[in-house]
XYZ file of C-alpha atoms in Angstrom:
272
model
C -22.381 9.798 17.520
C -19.036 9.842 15.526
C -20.021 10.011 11.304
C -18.164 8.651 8.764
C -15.572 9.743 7.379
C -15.413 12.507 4.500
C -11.840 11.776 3.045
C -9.462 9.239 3.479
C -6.094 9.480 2.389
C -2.342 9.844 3.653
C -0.752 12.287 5.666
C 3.066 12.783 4.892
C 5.983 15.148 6.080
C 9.398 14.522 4.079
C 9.773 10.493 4.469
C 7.226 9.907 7.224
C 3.491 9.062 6.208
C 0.899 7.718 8.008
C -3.196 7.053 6.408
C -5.349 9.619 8.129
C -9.093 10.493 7.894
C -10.858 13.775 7.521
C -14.182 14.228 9.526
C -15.820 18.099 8.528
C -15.660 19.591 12.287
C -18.974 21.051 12.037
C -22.314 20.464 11.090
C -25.653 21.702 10.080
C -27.744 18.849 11.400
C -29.478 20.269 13.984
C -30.470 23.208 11.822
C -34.243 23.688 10.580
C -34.807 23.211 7.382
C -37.728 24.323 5.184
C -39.630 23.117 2.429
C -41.161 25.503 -0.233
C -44.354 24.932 -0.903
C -47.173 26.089 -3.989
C -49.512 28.575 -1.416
C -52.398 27.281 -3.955
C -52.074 23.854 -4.573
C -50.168 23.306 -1.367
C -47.441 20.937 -3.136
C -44.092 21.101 -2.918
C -41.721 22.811 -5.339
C -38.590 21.306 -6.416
C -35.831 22.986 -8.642
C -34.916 22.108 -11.671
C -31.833 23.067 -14.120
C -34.184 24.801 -17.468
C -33.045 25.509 -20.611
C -33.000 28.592 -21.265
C -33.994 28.606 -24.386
C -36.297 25.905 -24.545
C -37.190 26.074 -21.255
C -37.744 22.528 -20.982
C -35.911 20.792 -18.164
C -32.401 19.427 -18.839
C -31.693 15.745 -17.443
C -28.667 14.653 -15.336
C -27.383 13.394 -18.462
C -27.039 16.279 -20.677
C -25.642 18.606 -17.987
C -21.883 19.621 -18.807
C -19.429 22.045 -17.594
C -18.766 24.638 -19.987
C -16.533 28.031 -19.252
C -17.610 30.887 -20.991
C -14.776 32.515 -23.558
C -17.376 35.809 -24.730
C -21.459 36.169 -25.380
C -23.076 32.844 -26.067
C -19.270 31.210 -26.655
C -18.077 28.342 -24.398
C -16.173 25.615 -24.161
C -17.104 22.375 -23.083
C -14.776 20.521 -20.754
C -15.789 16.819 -19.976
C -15.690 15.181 -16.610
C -12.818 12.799 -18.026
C -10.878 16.454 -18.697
C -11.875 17.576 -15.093
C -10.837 14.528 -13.511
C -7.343 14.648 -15.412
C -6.176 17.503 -13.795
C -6.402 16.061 -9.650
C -2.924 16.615 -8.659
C -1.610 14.076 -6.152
C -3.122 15.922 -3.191
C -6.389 13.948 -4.086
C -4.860 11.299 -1.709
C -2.264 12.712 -0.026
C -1.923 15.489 2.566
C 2.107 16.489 1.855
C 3.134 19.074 4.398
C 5.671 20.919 2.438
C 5.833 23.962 4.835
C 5.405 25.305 8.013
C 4.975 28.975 9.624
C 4.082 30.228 13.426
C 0.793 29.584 14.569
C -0.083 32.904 15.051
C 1.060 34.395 11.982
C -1.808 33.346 9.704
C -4.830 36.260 9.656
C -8.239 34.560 10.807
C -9.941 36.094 7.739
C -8.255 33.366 5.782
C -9.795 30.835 7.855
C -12.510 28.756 6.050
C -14.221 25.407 6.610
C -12.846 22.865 9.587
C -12.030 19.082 9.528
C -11.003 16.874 12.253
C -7.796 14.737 11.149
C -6.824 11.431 13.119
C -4.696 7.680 11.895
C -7.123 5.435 10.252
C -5.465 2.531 11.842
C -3.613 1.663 15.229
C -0.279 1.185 12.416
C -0.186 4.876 11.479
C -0.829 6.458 14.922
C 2.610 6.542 16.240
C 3.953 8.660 13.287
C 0.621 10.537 13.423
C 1.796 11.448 17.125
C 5.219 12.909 16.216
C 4.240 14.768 13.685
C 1.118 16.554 15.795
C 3.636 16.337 19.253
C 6.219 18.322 16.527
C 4.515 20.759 15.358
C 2.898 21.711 19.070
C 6.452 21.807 20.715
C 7.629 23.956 17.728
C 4.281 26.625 17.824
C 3.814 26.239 14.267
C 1.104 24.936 12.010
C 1.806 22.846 8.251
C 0.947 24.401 5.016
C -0.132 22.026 2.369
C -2.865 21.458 -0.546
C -5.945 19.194 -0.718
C -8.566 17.974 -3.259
C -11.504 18.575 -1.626
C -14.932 18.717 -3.509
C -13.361 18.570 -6.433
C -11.136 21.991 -6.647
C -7.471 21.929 -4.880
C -7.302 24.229 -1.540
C -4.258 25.183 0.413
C -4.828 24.311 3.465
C -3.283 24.475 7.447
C -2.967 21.946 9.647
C -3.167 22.893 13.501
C -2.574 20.466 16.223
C -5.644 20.360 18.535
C -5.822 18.106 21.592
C -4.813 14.443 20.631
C -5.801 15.218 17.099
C -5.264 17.719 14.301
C -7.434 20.133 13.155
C -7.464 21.194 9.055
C -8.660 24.443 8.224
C -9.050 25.063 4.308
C -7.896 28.595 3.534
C -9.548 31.216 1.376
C -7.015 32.091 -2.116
C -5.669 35.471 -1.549
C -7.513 36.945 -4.063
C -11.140 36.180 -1.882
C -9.849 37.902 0.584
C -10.412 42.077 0.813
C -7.909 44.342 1.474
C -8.933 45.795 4.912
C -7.076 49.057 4.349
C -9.564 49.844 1.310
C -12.126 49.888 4.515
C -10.117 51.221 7.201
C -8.414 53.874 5.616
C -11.623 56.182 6.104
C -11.123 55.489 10.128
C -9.524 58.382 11.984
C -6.785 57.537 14.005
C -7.216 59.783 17.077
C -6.606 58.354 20.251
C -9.792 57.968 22.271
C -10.307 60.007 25.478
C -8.619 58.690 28.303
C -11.404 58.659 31.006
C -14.047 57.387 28.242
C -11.174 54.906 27.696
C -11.107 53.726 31.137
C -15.127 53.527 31.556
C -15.229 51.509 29.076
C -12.660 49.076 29.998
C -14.038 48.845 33.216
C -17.166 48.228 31.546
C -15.325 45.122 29.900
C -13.391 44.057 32.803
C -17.286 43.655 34.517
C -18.397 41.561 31.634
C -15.418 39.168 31.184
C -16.341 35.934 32.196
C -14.983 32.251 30.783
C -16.151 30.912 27.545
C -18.997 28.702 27.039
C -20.436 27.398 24.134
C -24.174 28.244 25.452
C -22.991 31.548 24.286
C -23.349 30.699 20.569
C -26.689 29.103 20.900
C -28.762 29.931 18.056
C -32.190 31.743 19.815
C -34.118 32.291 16.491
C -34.313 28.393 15.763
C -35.455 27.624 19.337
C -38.111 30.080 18.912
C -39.427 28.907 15.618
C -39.403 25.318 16.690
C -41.710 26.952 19.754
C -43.902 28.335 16.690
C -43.902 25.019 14.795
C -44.635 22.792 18.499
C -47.909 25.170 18.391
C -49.195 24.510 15.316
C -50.925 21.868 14.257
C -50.057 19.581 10.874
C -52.658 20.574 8.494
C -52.547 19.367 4.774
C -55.478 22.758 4.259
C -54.120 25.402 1.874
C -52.091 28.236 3.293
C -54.153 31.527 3.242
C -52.314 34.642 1.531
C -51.493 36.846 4.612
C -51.398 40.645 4.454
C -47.617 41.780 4.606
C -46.984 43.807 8.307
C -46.508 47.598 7.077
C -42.555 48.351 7.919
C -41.615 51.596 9.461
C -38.813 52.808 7.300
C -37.922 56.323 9.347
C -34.226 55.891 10.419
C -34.317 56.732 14.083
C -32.188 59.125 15.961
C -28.786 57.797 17.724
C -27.823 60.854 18.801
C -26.492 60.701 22.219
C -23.827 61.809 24.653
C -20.893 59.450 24.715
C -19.738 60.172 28.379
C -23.616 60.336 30.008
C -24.197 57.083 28.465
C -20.758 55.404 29.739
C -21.435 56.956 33.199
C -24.838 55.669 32.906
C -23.822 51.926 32.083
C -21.590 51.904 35.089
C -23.990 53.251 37.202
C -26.763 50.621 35.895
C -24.311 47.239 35.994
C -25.389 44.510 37.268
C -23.672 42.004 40.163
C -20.389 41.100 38.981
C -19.940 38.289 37.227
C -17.645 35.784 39.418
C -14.879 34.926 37.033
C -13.807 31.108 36.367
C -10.259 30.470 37.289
């Protein structure tokens, strides 16, 4: 079932516009969620912002935004100040830019939307722009209020919509070589280099989305199915003793590639 909308808005390249809708592309509903609980009383436990020097609970009310200059010095900023600084790309998606699709590093990639016309009126230009930008292999670079802080953001046609991806600031993103530059780069044995693309060529096999099924959540709803609902106080259980020896991964490289080849299973027949 479709939800509503997250963000409504305009969608605009040079002198064309059109109103669009953003819809976040994934969700977290089916996920389990947990509630914490006192193990004595068996209540729940909510949080709560604290004073902390009081340490009386703060209301709603008296919670403000405050950026911290040095020790125990901040300044205040009201929500009228925060508000007075939206730029125009609180309403209005203004694609200002474009660059090849596959140009832009995944690791930039953040959070997905699903973009489409509001209204039968806007769908034509909607349609050239998304048509555009496929026949051209390029994605549009623009900016976007969302959730209160302004994102840069790419816009990739996908099917007969668009999909908006917010992208990560450069400076969240690492620099890989800090990470890689301890990597040797000797080239790998040839015959090792062959097992184990065979190995790869015998587990290719189409995408599916069954492959990103989450296994731990069907188990523990398996675990809760088997209990029963009990409003009785959780006993204290002792904690499992954890066996903190780091084992041995020693082994030979081309015994164990000779011995995955030998051991694979039926082929897997591939989807065309």
């Amino acid at each position: 079932m479709a939800v509503r909308p997250y963000w409504r808005g305009y969608l605009k390249l040079s002198l064309v516009n059109c109103q669009v809708t953003l819809t976040p592309a994934t969700t977290e509903g089916e996920k389990l969620r947990f509630h914490t609980l006192n193990r004595k009383t068996g209540d729940r436990i909510y949080t709560r912002y604290i004073d902390g020097v009081s340490g009386k609970t703060v209301e709603d009310d008296d919670q403000v935004k405050a950026y911290p200059k040095g020790e125990d010095d901040y300044v205040i900023l009201e929500q009228e100040e925060l508000d007075s600084v939206q730029l125009e790309s609180a309403r209005t998606i203004d694609i200002d830019s474009f660059v090849d699709a596959d140009t832009i590093e995944w690791v930039y990639y953040d959070s997905p939307y699903f973009v489409v016309p509001a209204d039968d009126v806007g769908e034509e230009a909607f349609t050239v722009i998304r048509e555009a930008m496929t026949n051209s292999d390029v994605v549009g670079i623009s900016r976007l209020v969302i959730g209160g802080r302004e994102r840069a953001v790419m816009l990739q046609p996908w099917d007969k919509g668009i999909v908006l991806w917010t992208l990560r600031y450069g400076d969240e993103v690492r620099d890989e070589d800090e990470y890689f530059k301890s990597v040797k780069g000797a080239k790998p044995d040839t015959k090792m280099l062959d097992m184990v693309g065979q190995i790869i060529e015998d587990r290719t096999v189409a995408w599916s989305d069954s492959m990103v099924k989450d296994p731990v959540q069907d188990r523990l709803l398996e675990i809760i199915k088997s209990k029963k609902a009990t409003k009785r106080k959780a006993k204290a259980k002792d904690e499992p003793e954890v066996d903190l020896e780091p084992q041995s991964n020693v082994i030979d490289l081309m015994a164990a590639l000779k011995k995955s080849l030998e051991n694979k299973a039926e082929p897997v027949k591939k989807s065309r």
